[in-house]
Short mmCIF file of C-alpha atoms and ligand atoms in Angstrom, two decimals:
data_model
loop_
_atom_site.label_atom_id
_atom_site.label_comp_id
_atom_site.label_asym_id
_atom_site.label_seq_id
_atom_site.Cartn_x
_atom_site.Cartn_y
_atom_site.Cartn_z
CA UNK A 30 178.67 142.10 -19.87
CA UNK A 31 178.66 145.56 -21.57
CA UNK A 32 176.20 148.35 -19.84
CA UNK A 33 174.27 148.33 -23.06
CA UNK A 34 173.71 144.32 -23.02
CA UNK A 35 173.09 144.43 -19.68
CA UNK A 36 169.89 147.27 -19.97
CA UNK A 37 168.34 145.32 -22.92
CA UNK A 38 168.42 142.09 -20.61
CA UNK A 39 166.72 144.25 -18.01
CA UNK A 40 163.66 145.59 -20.14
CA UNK A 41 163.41 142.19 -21.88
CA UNK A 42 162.19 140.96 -17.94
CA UNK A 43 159.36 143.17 -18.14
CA UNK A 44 157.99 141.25 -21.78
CA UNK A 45 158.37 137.65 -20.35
CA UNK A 46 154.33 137.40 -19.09
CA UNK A 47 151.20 139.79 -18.91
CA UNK A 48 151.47 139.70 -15.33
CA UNK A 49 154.85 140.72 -15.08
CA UNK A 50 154.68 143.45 -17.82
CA UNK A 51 151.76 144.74 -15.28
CA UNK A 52 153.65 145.25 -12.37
CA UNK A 53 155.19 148.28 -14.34
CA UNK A 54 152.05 149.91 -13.09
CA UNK A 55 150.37 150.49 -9.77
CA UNK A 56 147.87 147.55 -8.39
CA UNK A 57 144.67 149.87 -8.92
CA UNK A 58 145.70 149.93 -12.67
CA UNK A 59 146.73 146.02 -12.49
CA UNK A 60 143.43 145.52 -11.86
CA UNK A 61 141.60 146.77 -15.04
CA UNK A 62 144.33 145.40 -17.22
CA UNK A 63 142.14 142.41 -18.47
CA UNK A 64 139.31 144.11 -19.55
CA UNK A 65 140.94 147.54 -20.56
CA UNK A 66 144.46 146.99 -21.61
CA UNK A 67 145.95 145.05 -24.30
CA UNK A 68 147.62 141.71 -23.99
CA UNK A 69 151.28 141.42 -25.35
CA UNK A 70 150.40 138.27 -27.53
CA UNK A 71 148.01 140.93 -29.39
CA UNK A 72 150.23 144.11 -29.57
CA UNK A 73 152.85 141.77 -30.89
CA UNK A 74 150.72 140.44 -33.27
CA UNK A 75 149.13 144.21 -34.17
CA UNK A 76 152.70 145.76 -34.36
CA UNK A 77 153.89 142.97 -36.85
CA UNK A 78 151.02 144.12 -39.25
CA UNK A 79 151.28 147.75 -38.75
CA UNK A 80 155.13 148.43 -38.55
CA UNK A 81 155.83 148.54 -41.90
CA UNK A 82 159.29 149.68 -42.30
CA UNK A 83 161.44 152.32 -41.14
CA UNK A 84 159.80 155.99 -40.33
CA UNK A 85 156.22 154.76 -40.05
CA UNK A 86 154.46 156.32 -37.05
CA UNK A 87 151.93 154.37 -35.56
CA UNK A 88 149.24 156.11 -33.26
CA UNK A 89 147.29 154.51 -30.73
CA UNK A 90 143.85 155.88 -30.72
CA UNK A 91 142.95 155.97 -26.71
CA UNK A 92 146.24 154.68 -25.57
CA UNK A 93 144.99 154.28 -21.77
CA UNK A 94 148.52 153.65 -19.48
CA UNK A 95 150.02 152.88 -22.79
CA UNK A 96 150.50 148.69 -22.90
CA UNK A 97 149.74 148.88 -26.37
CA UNK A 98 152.14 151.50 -27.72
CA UNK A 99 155.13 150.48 -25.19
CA UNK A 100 155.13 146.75 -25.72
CA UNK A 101 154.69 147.49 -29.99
CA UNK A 102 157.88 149.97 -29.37
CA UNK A 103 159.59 147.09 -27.88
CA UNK A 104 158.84 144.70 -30.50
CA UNK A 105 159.43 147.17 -33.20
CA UNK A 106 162.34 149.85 -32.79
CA UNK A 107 162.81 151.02 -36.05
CA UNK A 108 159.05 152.28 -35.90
CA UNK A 109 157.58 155.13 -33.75
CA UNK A 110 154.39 154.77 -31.65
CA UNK A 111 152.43 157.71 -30.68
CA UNK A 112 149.22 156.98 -28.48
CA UNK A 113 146.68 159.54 -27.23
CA UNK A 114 144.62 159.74 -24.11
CA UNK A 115 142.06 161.79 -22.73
CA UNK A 116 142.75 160.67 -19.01
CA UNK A 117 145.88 163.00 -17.63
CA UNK A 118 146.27 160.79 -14.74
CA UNK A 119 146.70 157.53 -17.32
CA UNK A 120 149.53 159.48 -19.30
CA UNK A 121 151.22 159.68 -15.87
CA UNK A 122 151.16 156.20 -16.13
CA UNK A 123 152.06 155.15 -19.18
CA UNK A 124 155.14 158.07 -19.00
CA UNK A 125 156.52 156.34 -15.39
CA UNK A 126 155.99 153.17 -17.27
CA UNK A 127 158.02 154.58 -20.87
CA UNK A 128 160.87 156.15 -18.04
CA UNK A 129 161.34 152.29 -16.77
CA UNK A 130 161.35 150.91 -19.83
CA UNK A 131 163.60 153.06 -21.52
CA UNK A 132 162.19 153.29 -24.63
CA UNK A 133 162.81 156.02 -27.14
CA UNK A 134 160.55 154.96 -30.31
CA UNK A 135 156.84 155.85 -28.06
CA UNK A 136 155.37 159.47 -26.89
CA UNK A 137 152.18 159.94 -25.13
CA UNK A 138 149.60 163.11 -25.95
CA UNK A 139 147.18 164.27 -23.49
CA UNK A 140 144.11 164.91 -24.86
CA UNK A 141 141.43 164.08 -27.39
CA UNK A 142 142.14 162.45 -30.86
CA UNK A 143 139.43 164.58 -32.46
CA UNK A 144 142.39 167.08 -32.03
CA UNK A 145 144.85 165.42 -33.81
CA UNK A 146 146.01 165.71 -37.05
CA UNK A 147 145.60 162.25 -38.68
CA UNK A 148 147.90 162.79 -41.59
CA UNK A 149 150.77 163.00 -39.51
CA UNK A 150 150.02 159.37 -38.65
CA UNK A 151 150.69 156.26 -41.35
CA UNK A 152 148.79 153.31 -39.62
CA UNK A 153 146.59 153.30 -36.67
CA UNK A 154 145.48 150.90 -33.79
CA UNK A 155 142.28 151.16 -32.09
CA UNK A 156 141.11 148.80 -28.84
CA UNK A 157 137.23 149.99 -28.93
CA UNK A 158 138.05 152.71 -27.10
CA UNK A 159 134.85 154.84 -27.44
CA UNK A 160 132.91 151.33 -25.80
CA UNK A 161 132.75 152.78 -21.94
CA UNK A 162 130.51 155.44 -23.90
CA UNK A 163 127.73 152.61 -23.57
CA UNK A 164 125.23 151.77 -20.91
CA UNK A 165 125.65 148.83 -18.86
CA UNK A 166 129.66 148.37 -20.11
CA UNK A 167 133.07 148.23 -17.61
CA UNK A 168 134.34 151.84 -16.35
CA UNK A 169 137.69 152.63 -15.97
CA UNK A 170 137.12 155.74 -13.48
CA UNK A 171 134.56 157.77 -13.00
CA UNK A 172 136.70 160.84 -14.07
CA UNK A 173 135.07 161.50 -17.22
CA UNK A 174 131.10 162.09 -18.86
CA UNK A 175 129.87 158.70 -20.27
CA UNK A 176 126.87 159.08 -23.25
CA UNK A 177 125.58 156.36 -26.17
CA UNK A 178 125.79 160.15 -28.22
CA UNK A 179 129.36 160.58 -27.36
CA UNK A 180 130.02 156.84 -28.24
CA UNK A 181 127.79 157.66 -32.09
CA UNK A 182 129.83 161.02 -32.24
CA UNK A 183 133.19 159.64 -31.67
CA UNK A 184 132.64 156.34 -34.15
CA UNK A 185 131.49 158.78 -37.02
CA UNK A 186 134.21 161.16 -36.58
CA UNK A 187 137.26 158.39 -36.31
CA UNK A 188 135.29 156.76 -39.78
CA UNK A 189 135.73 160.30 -41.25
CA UNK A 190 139.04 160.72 -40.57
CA UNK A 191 139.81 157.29 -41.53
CA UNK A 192 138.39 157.97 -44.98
CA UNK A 193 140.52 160.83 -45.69
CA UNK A 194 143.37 158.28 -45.22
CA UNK A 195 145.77 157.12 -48.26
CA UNK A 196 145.36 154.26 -50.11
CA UNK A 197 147.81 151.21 -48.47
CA UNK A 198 146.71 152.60 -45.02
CA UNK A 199 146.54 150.21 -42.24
CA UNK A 200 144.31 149.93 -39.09
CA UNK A 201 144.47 147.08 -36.26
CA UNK A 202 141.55 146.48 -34.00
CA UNK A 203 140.98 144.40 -31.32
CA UNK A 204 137.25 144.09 -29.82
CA UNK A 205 136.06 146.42 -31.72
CA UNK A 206 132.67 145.85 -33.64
CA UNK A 207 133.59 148.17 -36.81
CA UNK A 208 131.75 150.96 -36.47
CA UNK A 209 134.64 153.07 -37.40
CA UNK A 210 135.87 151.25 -40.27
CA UNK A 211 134.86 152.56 -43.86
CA UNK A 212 134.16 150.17 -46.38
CA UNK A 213 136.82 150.89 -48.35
CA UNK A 214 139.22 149.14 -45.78
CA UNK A 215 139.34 145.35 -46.55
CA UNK A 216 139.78 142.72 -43.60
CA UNK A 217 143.20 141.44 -44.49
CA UNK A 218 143.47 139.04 -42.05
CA UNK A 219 141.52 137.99 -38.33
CA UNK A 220 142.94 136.34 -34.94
CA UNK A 221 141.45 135.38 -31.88
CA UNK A 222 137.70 133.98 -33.35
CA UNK A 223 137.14 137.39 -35.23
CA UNK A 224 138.22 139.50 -31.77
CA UNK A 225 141.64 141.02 -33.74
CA UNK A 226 141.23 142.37 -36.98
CA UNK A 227 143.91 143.67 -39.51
CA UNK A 228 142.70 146.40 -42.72
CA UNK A 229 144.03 147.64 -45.41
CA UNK A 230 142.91 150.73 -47.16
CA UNK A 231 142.10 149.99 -51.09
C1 SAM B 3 140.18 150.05 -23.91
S1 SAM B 3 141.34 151.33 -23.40
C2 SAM B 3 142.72 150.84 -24.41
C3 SAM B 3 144.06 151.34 -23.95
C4 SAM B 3 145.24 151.02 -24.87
N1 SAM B 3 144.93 151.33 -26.25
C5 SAM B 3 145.65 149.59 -24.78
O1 SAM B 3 145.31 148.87 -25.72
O2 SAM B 3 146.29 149.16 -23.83
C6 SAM B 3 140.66 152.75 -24.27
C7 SAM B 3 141.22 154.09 -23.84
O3 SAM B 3 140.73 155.09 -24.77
C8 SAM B 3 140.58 156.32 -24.08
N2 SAM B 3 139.67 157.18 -24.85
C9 SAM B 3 138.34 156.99 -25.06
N3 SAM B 3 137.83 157.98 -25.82
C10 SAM B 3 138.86 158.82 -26.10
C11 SAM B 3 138.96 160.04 -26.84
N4 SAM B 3 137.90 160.58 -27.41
N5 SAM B 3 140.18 160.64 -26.95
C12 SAM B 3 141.27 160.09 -26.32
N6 SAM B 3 141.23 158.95 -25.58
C13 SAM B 3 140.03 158.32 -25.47
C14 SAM B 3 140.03 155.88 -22.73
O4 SAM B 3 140.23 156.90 -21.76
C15 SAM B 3 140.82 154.59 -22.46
O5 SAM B 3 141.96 154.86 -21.70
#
């Protein structure tokens, strides 16, 4: 077996379950993975929709230790995947994870997507990232300030920016309750009872 044939067997391991994609990170991050990290039977779904053809970029908007943007990169390799997180030490993560994998198509920013130029971007995905904002929801860490204002100032902002988006612009979410979403996107299609949602811009 050629080295090449042999690497893409290797990686291909690491897609066969949930659990085992998990093990890519360490158990303290294993354990929030079912309430804060998307499944691969969603990101495969979510990267059919988004990766349109060659060149589009794809960012993840709070891309946590990166399960969304690695597994889409592995479904999709002529596309590129961008996410962005505010937690450094979840980058870490999702970069040990990216080094293991050996994908090339993903890259991880640290910081906040309010500082991010959205017109670099073609489609977006967006796991209700902002939702930890809210009293009474699951943490991941206790790392960062937690406000219903910051969850109100966040929503409007990403529904601005989404706005100022072209026509034929596409956004994924998954358990997200739409805040965000401008009217001019139409729901193109819905998974999962109404959980996974796919838009179009008109
Ligand atoms: C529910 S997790 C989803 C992670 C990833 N998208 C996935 O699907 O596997 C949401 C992530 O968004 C991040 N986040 C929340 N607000 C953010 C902001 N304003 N800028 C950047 N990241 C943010 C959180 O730190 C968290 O890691």
């Amino acid at each position: 077996m050629s080295s090449i044939a042999a690497k893409s067997r290797q990686s291909d391991s690491w897609f066969s379950s949930d659990l085992q994609f998990d093990l890519l990170y360490p158990e303290s991050i294993q354990r929030l993975a079912s309430m804060h990290w998307t499944p691969l039977h969603v990101a495969r779904m979510a990267a059919e929709f988004l990766a349109t053809g060659e060149g589009v970029r794809i960012l993840d908007i709070g891309s946590g230790v990166g399960k969304f943007c690695l597994s889409a990169a592995y479904y999709k390799p002529a596309s590129f995947f961008d996410g962005v997180e505010q937690r450094s030490s979840l980058i870490g993560h999702a970069e040990a994870a990216r080094a293991i994998l050996g994908l090339s198509n993903v890259a991880f920013i640290h910081g906040n997507f309010t500082q991010l130029d959205f017109k670099k971007y073609t489609h977006f995905y967006f796991y209700n990232s902002f939702f930890e904002n809210l009293d009474g929801t699951d943490k991941i860490d206790d790392s960062i300030e937690y406000s219903p204002g910051l969850y109100n100032y966040y929503s409007n902002y990403l529904y601005k920016e989404f706005e100022k988006m072209p026509v034929g612009t596409r956004i994924v979410t998954y358990c997200s309750w739409g805040d965000e979403i401008p009217p001019a996107y139409s729901v193109v299609q819905s998974e999962l009872d109404g959980l996974l949602r796919f838009y179009i811009k008109n």
